[in-house]
Tab-separated table of C-alpha atoms in Angstrom:
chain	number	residue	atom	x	y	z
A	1	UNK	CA	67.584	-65.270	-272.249
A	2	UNK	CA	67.049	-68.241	-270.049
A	3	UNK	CA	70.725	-68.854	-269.119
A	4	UNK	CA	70.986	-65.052	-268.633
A	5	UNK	CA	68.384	-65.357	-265.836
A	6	UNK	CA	70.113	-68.573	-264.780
A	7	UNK	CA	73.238	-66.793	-264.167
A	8	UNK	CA	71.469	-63.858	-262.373
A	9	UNK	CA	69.681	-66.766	-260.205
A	10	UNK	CA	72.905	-67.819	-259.245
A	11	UNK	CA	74.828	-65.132	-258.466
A	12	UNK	CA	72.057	-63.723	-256.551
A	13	UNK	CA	71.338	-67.172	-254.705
A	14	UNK	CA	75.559	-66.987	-253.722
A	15	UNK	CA	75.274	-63.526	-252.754
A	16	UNK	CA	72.186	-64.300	-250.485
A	17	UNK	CA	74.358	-67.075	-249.214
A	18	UNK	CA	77.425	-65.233	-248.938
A	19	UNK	CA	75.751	-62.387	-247.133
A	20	UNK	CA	73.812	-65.186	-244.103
A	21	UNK	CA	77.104	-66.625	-243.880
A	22	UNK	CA	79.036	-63.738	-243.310
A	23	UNK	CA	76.110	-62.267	-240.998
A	24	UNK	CA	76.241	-65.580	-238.739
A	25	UNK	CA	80.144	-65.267	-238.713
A	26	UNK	CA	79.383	-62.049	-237.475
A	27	UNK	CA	76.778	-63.329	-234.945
A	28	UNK	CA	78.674	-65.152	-233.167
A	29	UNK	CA	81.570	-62.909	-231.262
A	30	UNK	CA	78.300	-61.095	-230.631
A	31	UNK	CA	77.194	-63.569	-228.483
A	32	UNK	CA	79.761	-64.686	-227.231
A	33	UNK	CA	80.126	-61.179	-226.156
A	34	UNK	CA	77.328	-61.126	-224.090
A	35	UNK	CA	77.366	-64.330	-223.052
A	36	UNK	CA	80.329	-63.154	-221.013
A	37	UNK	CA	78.721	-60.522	-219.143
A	38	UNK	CA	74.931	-62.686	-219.083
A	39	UNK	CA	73.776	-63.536	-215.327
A	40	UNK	CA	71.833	-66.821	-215.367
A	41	UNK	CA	72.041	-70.335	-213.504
A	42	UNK	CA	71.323	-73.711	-214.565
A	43	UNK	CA	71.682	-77.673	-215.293
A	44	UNK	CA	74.127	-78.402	-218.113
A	45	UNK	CA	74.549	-81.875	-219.263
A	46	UNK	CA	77.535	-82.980	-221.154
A	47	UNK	CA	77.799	-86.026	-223.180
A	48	UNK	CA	80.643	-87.283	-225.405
A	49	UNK	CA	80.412	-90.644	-227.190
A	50	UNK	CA	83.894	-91.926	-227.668
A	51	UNK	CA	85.205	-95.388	-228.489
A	52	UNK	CA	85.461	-95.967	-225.303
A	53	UNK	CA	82.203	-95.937	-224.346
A	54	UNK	CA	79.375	-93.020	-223.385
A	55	UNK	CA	81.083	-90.574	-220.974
A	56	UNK	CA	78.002	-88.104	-219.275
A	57	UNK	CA	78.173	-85.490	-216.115
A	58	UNK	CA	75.713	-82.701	-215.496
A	59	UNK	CA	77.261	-79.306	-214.293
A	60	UNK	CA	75.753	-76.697	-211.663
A	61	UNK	CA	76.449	-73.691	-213.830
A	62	UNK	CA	76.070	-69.949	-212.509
A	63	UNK	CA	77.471	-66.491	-213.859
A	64	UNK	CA	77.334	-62.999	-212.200
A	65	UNK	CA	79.568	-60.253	-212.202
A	66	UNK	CA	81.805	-61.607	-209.970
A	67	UNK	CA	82.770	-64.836	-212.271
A	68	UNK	CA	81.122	-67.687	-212.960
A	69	UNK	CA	81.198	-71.118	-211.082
A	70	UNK	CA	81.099	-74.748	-211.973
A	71	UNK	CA	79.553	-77.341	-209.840
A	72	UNK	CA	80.077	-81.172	-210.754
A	73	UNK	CA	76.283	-82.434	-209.805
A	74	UNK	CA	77.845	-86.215	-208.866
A	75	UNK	CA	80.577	-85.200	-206.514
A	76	UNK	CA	79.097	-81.746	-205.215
A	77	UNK	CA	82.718	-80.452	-206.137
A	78	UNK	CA	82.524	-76.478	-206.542
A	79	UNK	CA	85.042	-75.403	-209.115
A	80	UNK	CA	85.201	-72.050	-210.813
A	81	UNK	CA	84.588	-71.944	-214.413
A	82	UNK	CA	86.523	-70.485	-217.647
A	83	UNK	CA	86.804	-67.083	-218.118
A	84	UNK	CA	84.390	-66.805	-221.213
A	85	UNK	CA	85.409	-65.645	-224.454
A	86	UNK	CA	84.728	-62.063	-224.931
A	87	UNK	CA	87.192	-61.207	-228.203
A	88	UNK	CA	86.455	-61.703	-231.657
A	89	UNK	CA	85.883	-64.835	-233.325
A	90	UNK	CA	88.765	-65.058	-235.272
A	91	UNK	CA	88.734	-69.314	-237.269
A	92	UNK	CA	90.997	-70.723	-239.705
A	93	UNK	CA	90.124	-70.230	-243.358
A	94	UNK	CA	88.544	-73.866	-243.590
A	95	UNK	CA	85.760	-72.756	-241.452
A	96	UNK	CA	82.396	-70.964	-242.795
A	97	UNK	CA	79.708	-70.304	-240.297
A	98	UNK	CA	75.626	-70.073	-241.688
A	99	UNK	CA	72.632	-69.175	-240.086
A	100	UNK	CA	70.443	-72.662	-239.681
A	101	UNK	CA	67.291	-71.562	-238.384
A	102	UNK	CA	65.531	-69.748	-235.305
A	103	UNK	CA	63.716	-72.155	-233.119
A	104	UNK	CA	63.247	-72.651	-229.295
A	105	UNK	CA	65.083	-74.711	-226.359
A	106	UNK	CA	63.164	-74.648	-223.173
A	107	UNK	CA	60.695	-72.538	-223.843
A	108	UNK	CA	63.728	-70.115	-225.235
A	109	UNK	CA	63.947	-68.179	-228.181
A	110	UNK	CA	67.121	-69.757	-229.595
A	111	UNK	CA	69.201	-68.775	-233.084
A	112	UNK	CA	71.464	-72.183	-234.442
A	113	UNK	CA	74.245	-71.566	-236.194
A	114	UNK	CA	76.301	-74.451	-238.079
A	115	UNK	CA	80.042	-73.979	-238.365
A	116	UNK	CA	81.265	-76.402	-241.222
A	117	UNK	CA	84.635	-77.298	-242.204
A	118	UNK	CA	84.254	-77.459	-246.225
A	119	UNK	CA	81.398	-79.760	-246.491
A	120	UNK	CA	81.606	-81.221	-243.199
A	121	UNK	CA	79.641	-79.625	-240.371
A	122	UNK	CA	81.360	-79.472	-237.484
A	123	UNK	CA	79.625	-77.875	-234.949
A	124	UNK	CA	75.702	-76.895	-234.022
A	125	UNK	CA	75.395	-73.962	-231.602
A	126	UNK	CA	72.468	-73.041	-230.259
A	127	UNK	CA	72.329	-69.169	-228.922
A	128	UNK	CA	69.781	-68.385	-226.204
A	129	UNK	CA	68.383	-64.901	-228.476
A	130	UNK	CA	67.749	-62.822	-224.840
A	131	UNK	CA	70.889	-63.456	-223.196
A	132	UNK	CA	73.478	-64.695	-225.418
A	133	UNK	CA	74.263	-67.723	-223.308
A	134	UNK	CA	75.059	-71.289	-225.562
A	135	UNK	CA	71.663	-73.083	-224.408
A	136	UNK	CA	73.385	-76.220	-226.481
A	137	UNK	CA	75.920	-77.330	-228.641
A	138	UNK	CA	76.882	-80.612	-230.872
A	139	UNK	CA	80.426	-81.431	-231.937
A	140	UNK	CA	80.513	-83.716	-235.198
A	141	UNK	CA	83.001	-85.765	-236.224
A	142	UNK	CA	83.430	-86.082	-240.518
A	143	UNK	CA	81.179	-89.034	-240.597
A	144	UNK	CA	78.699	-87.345	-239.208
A	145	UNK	CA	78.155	-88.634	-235.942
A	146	UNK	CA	78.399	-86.560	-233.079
A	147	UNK	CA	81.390	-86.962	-230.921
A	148	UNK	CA	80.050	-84.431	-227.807
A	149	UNK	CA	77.159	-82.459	-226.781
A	150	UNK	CA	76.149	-79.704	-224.039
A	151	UNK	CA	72.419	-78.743	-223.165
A	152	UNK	CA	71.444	-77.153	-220.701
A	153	UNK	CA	68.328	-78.794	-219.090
A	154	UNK	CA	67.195	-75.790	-216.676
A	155	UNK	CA	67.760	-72.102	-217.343
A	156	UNK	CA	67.083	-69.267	-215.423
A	157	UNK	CA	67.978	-65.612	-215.522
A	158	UNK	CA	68.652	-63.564	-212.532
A	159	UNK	CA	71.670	-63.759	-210.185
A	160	UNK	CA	72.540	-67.121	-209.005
A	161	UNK	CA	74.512	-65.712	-205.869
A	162	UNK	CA	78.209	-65.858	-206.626
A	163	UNK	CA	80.830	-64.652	-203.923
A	164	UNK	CA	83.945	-62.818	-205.659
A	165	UNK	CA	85.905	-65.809	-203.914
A	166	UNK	CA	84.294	-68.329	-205.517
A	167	UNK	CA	85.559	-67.958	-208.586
A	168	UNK	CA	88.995	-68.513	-209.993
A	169	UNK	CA	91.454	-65.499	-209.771
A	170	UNK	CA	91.885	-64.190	-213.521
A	171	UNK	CA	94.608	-65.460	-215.299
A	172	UNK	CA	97.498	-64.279	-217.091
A	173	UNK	CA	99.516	-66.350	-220.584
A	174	UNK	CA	102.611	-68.016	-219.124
A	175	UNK	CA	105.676	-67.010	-220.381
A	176	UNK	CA	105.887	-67.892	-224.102
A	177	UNK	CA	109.591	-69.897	-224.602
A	178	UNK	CA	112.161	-68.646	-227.222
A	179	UNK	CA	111.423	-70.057	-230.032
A	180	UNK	CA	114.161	-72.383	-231.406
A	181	UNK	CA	114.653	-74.153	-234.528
A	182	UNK	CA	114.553	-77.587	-232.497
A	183	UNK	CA	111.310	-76.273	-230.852
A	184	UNK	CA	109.627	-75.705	-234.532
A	185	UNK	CA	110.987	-78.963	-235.187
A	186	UNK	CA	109.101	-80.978	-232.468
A	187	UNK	CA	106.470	-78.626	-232.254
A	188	UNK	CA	105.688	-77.286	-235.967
A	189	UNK	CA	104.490	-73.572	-235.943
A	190	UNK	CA	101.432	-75.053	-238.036
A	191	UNK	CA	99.236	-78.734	-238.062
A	192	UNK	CA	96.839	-78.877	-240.503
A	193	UNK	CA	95.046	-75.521	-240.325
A	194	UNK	CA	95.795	-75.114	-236.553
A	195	UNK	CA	98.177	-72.477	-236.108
A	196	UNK	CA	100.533	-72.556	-232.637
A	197	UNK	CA	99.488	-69.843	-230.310
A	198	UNK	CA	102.739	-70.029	-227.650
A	199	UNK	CA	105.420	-72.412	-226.115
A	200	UNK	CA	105.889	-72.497	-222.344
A	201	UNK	CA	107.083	-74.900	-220.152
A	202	UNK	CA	105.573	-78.035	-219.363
A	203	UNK	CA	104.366	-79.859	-216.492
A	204	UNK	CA	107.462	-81.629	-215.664
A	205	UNK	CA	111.262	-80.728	-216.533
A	206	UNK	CA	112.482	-80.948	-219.896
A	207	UNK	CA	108.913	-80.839	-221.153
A	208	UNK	CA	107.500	-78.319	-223.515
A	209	UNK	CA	104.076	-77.361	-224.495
A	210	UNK	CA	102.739	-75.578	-227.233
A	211	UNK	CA	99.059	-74.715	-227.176
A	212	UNK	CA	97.186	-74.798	-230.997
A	213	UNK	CA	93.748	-73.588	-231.980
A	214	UNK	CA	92.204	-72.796	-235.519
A	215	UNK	CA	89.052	-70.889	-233.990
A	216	UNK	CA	87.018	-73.635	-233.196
A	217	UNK	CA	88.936	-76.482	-231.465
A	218	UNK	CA	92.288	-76.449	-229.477
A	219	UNK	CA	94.907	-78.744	-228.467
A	220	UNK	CA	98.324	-78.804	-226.646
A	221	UNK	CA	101.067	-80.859	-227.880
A	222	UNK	CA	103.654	-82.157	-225.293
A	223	UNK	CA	107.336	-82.894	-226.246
A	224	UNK	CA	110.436	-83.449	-224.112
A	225	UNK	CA	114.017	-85.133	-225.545
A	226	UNK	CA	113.443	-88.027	-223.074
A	227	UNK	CA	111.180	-90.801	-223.357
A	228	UNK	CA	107.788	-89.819	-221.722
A	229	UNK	CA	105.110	-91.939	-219.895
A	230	UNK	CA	101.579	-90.558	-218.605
A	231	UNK	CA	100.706	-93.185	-215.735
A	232	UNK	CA	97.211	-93.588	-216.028
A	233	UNK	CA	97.453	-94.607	-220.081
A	234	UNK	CA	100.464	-97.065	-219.288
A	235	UNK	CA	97.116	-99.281	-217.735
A	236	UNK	CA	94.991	-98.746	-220.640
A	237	UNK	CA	94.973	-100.529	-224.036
A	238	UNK	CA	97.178	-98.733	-226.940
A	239	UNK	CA	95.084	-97.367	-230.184
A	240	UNK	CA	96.521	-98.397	-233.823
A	241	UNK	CA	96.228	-95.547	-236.904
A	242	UNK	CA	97.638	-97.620	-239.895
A	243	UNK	CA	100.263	-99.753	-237.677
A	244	UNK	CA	101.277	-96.563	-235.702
A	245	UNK	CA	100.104	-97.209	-231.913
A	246	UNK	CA	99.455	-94.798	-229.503
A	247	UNK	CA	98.215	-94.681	-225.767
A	248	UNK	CA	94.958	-93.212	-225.371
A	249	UNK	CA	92.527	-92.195	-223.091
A	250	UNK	CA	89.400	-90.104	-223.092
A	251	UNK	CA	88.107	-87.657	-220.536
A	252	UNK	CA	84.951	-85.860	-220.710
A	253	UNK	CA	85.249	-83.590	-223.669
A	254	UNK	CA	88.757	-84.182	-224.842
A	255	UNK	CA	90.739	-87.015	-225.384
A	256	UNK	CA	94.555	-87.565	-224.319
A	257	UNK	CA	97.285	-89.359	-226.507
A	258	UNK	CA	101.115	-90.448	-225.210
A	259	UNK	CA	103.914	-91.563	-227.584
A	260	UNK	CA	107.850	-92.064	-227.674
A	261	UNK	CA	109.108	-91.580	-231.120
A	262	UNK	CA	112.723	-91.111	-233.008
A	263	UNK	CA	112.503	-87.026	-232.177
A	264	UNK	CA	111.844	-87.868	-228.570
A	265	UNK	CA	107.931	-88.312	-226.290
A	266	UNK	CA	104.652	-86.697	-227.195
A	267	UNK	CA	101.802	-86.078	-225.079
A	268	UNK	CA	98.468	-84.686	-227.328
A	269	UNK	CA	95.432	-83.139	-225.034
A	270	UNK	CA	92.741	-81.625	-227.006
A	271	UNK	CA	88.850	-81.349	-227.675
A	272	UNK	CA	89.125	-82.715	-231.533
A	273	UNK	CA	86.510	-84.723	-232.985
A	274	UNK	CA	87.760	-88.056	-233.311
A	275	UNK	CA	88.889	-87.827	-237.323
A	276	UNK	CA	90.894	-84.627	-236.736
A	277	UNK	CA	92.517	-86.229	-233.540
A	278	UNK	CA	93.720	-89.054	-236.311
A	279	UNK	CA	94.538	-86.084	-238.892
A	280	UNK	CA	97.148	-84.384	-236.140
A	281	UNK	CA	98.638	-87.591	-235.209
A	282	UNK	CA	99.913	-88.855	-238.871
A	283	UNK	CA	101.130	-85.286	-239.033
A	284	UNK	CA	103.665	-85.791	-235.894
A	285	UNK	CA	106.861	-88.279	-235.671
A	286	UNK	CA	105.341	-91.712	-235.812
A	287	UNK	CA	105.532	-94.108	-232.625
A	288	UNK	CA	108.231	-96.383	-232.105
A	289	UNK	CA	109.109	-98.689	-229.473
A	290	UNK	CA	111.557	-97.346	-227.062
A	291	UNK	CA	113.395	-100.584	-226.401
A	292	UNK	CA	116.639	-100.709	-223.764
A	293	UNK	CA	119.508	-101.314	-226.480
A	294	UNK	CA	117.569	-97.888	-228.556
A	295	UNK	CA	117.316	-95.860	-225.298
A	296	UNK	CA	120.701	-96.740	-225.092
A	297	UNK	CA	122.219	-96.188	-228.529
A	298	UNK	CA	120.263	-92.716	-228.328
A	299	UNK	CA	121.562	-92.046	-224.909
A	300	UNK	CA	125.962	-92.406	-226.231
A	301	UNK	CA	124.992	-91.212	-229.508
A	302	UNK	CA	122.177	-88.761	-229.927
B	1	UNK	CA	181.544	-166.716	-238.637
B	2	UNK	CA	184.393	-166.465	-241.011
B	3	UNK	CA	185.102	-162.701	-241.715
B	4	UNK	CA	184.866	-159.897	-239.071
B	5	UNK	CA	181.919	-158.820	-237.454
B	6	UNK	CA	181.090	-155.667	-239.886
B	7	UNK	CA	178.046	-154.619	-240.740
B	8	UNK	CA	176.943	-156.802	-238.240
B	9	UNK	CA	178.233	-154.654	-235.193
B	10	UNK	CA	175.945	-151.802	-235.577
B	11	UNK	CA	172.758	-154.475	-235.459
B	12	UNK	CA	174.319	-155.861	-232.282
B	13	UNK	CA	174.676	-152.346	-230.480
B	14	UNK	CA	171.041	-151.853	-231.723
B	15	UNK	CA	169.994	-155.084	-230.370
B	16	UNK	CA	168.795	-155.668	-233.914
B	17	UNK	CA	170.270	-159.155	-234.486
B	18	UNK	CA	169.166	-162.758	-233.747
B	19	UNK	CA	169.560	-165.042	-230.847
B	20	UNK	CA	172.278	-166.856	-233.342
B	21	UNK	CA	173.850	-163.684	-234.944
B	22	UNK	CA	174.695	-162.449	-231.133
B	23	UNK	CA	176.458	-165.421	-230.402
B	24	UNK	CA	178.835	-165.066	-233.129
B	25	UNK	CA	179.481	-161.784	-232.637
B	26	UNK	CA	180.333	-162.858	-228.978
B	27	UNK	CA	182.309	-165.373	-230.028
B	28	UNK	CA	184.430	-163.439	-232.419
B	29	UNK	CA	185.122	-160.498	-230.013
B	30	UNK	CA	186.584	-162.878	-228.096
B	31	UNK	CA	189.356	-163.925	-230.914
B	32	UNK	CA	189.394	-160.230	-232.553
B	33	UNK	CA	191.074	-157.370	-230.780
B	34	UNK	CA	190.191	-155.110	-234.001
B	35	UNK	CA	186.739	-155.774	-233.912
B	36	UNK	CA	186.740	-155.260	-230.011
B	37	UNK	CA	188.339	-151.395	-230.804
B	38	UNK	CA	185.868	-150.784	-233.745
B	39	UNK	CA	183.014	-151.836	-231.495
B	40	UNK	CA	184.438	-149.641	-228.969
B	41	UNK	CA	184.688	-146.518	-231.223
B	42	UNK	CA	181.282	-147.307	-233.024
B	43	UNK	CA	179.753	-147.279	-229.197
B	44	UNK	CA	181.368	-143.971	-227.965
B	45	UNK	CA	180.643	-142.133	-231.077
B	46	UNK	CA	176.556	-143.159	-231.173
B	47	UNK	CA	177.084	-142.089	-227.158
B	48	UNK	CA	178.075	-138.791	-228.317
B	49	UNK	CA	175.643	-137.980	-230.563
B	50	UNK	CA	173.102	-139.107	-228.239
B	51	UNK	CA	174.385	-136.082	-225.697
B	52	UNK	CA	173.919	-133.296	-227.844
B	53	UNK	CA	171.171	-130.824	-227.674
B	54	UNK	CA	167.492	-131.187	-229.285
B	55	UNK	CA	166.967	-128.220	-231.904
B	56	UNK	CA	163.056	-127.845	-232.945
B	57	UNK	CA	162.746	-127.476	-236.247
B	58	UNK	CA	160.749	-124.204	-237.301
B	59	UNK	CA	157.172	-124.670	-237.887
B	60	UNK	CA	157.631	-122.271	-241.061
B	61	UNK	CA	160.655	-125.162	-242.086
B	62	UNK	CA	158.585	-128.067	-241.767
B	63	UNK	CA	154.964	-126.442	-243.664
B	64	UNK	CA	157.453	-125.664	-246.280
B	65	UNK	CA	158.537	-129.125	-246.133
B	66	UNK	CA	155.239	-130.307	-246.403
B	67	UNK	CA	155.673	-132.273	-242.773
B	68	UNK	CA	152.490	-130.068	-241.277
B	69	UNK	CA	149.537	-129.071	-243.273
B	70	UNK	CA	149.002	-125.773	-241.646
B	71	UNK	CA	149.568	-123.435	-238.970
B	72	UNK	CA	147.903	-123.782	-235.978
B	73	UNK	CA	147.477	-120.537	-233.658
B	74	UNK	CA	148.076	-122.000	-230.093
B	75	UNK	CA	145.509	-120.802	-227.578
B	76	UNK	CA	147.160	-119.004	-224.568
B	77	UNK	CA	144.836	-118.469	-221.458
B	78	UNK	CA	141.419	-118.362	-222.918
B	79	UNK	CA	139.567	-117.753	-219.063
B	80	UNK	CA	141.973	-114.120	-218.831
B	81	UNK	CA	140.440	-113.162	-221.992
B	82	UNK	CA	137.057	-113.929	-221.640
B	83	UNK	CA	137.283	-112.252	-218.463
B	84	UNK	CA	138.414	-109.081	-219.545
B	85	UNK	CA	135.964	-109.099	-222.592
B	86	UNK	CA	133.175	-109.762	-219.956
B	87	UNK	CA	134.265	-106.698	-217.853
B	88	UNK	CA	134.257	-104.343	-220.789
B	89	UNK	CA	131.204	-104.893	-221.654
B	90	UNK	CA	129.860	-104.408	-218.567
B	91	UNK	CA	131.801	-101.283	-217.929
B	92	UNK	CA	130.093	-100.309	-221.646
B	93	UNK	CA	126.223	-101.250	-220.758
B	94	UNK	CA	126.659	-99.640	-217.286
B	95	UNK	CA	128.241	-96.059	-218.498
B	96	UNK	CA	125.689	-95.961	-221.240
B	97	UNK	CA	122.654	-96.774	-218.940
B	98	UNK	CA	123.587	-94.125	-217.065
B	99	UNK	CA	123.730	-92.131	-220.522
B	100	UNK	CA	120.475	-93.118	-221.588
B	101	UNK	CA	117.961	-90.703	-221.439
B	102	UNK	CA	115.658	-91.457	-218.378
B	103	UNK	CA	111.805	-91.681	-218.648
B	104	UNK	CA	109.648	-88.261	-217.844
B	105	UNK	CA	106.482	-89.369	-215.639
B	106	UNK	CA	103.064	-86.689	-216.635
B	107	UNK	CA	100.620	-88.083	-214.256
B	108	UNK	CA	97.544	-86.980	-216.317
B	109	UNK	CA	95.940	-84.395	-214.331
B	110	UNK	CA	99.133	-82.395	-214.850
B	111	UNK	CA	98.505	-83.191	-218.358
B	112	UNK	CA	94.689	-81.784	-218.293
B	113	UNK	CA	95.793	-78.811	-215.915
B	114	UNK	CA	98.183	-78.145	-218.824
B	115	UNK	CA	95.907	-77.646	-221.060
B	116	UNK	CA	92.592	-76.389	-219.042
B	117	UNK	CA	95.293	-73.313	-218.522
B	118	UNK	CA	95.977	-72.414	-222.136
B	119	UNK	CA	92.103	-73.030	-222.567
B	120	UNK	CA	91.038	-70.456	-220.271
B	121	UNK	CA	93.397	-67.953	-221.655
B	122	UNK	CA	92.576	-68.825	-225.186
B	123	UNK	CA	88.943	-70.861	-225.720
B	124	UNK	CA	88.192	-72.323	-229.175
B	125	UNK	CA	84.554	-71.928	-230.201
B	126	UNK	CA	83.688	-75.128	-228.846
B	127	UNK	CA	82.032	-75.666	-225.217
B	128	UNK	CA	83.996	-75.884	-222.326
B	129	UNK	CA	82.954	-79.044	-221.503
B	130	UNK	CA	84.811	-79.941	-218.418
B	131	UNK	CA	86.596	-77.310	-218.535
B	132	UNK	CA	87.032	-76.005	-214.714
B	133	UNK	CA	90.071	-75.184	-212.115
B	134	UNK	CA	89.712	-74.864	-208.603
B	135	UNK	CA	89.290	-71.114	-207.148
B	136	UNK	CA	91.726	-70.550	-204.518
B	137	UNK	CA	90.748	-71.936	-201.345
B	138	UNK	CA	87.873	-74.007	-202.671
B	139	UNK	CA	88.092	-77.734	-202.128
């Protein structure tokens, strides 16, 4: 009799939890949803802690019907802002989102929801309940610390004033390359769990990019036959994974990698925490010095 | 000296015999007509073998013979050759440096644009956290 009420207990208590984690799956295209179409201002600070040091700005942030703009508080700059996600929520498998707890942020109701990645929790959102707007958010890397955070520090609804030529003119995908078989080669169709969305052209000649998400994060992963060399990281020091050693530098909210390997140069650009940025990396052709006599050899021979 | 000269005409064209020896070869000669004409003949013919043509004797012949232990390959005109070999290899390294794959320069805000683009088209769930592009016309 007791392990018969055991069981129930159990499947009842998985249920319940199936059900809150489904529901704040659910939740969160909602908001998202009208988060796109919310009209507010406010402050938004920005943190990411990096091993490079404590990077911080603060953001002007405004939304109307006309778009939404950006302002960088230290330089006054006026950008426009992303166009905000207003699709479904679609993550990778790995991903289950749950229902933490209703609670407020300044003076706000607000509804967290933790998205975990099997037992690690990944990210803390923090829905504003009346307008749908992300109040705050915390990015986690697996050991638990927290890798970047948003909050904003003044809210306000009500129409912050936006000009339709303010804001950035919508944009369209580029055109998505033919996919070859030395394309999936260099740029795999799948990196653990993140699945490749398109292939255009890079920045520069010979260069392609392919653009990878898995619902939660993103990244695009450069690759181009010849050797390639990002400027600003040729300064900086060079990062070592397990005797593989890469150039690296962070900017606020993402972090950028360069490397030369046997199947050609890599650039990496993406907002993953810190232990899934290492994850990627021993996934793609290791780093090898690019001396003259191997440029060479690779140059008559292939 | 008793007998004819002999044996001892050969040492006298040579120069081989003594002070002593000479002097009675001299002194014979002058009493001998027949040793005069041998001495004659034995000079001519060493004359005439003395005009004929040098042969070298074939390297092969004389390892064989065990006169040389080995052959030695003669070196002809090192400089040319090193000279050539230098210009090859030059001719090599400067074709295939102009083979080898040159470096691609990203400066890195072409790198961030990159992605900011694909961002905006396609946002994870996580913030936008500097996130932006420039409107048109805005500075």
């Amino acid at each position: 009799m007791i392990r018969r009420v055991t069981f129930v207990a159990v499947v009842a208590a998985g249920v319940v939890m199936a059900s809150a984690s489904l529901a704040a799956a659910g939740e969160i295209p909602e908001y998202l949803e009208r988060q796109a179409t919310a009209v507010y201002s406010g402050e938004q600070s920005v943190v990411c802690i990096t091993p490079d040091g404590r990077q911080t700005e603060v953001f002007e942030v405004g939304q109307n019907a006309a778009g939404v703009t950006v302002t960088r508080s230290q330089s006054g700059t006026v950008r426009a802002g992303h166009s905000a996600r207003n699709e479904g929520w679609d993550p990778s498998d790995a991903y289950r989102a749950e229902r933490s707890r209703a609670t407020t942020l300044l003076g706000r109701d607000v509804e967290e929801i933790s998205v975990s990645d099997g037992d690690v929790v990944r990210l803390r959102l923090r829905f504003d309940v009346r307008t749908g707007v992300l109040l705050a958010s915390d990015i986690y890397n697996a050991d638990g610390s927290t890798y970047c955070s948003t909050r904003f520090v003044s809210f306000a609804e009500g129409d912050p004033g936006i000009a339709a030529g303010e804001t950035a003119p919508p944009l369209t995908a580029p055109d998505d390359l033919e996919a070859t078989s030395e394309i999936d080669r260099a740029l795999p169709l799948s990196l653990a769990g993140f699945e490749r969305i398109r292939v255009t052209e890079g920045p520069q000649a010979t260069v392609v990019a392919a653009f990878y998400e898995d619902g939660v994060f993103t990244f695009t992963l450069m690759n181009s036959d010849n050797p390639i060399a990002v400027p600003e990281l040729e300064e900086s020091g060079t990062i070592d994974f397990d005797g593989r050693s890469y150039r690296r530098a962070f900017q606020l909210g993402r972090a950028v990698y360069a490397w030369n390997s046997s199947e050609g140069g890599y650039v990496l650009v993406g907002d993953l925490p810190l232990d899934v940025q290492e994850r990627i990396l021993e996934l793609l052709p290791e780093p090898e010095s690019q001396g003259f006599f191997q440029r060479l050899w690779r140059g008559l021979f292939g | 000296m008793t007998g004819h000269v002999g044996e001892l005409a050969s040492a006298y064209l040579d120069g081989e015999t003594t002070a002593e020896e000479s002097a009675k070869v001299i002194a014979h000669l002058a009493e001998c007509a027949s040793c005069r004409d041998e001495l004659a003949d034995l000079h001519a013919a060493r004359s005439a073998l003395r005009g004929l043509p040098v042969l070298e004797m074939p390297v092969s012949v004389m390892v064989d013979m065990g006169l040389v232990p080995d052959v030695v390959p003669l070196r002809r005109r090192p400089i040319a050759w090193v000279a050539a070999a230098a210009a090859s290899v030059a001719i090599f390294i400067g074709g295939a440096t102009l083979a080898a794959p040159q470096t691609v320069g990203i400066p890195l805000d072409d790198v961030s644009s990159q992605y900011e683009q694909q961002v905006r088209i396609d946002p994870g769930l996580t913030p936008p956290v500097g996130v932006v592009t420039e409107p048109e016309g805005a500075q």
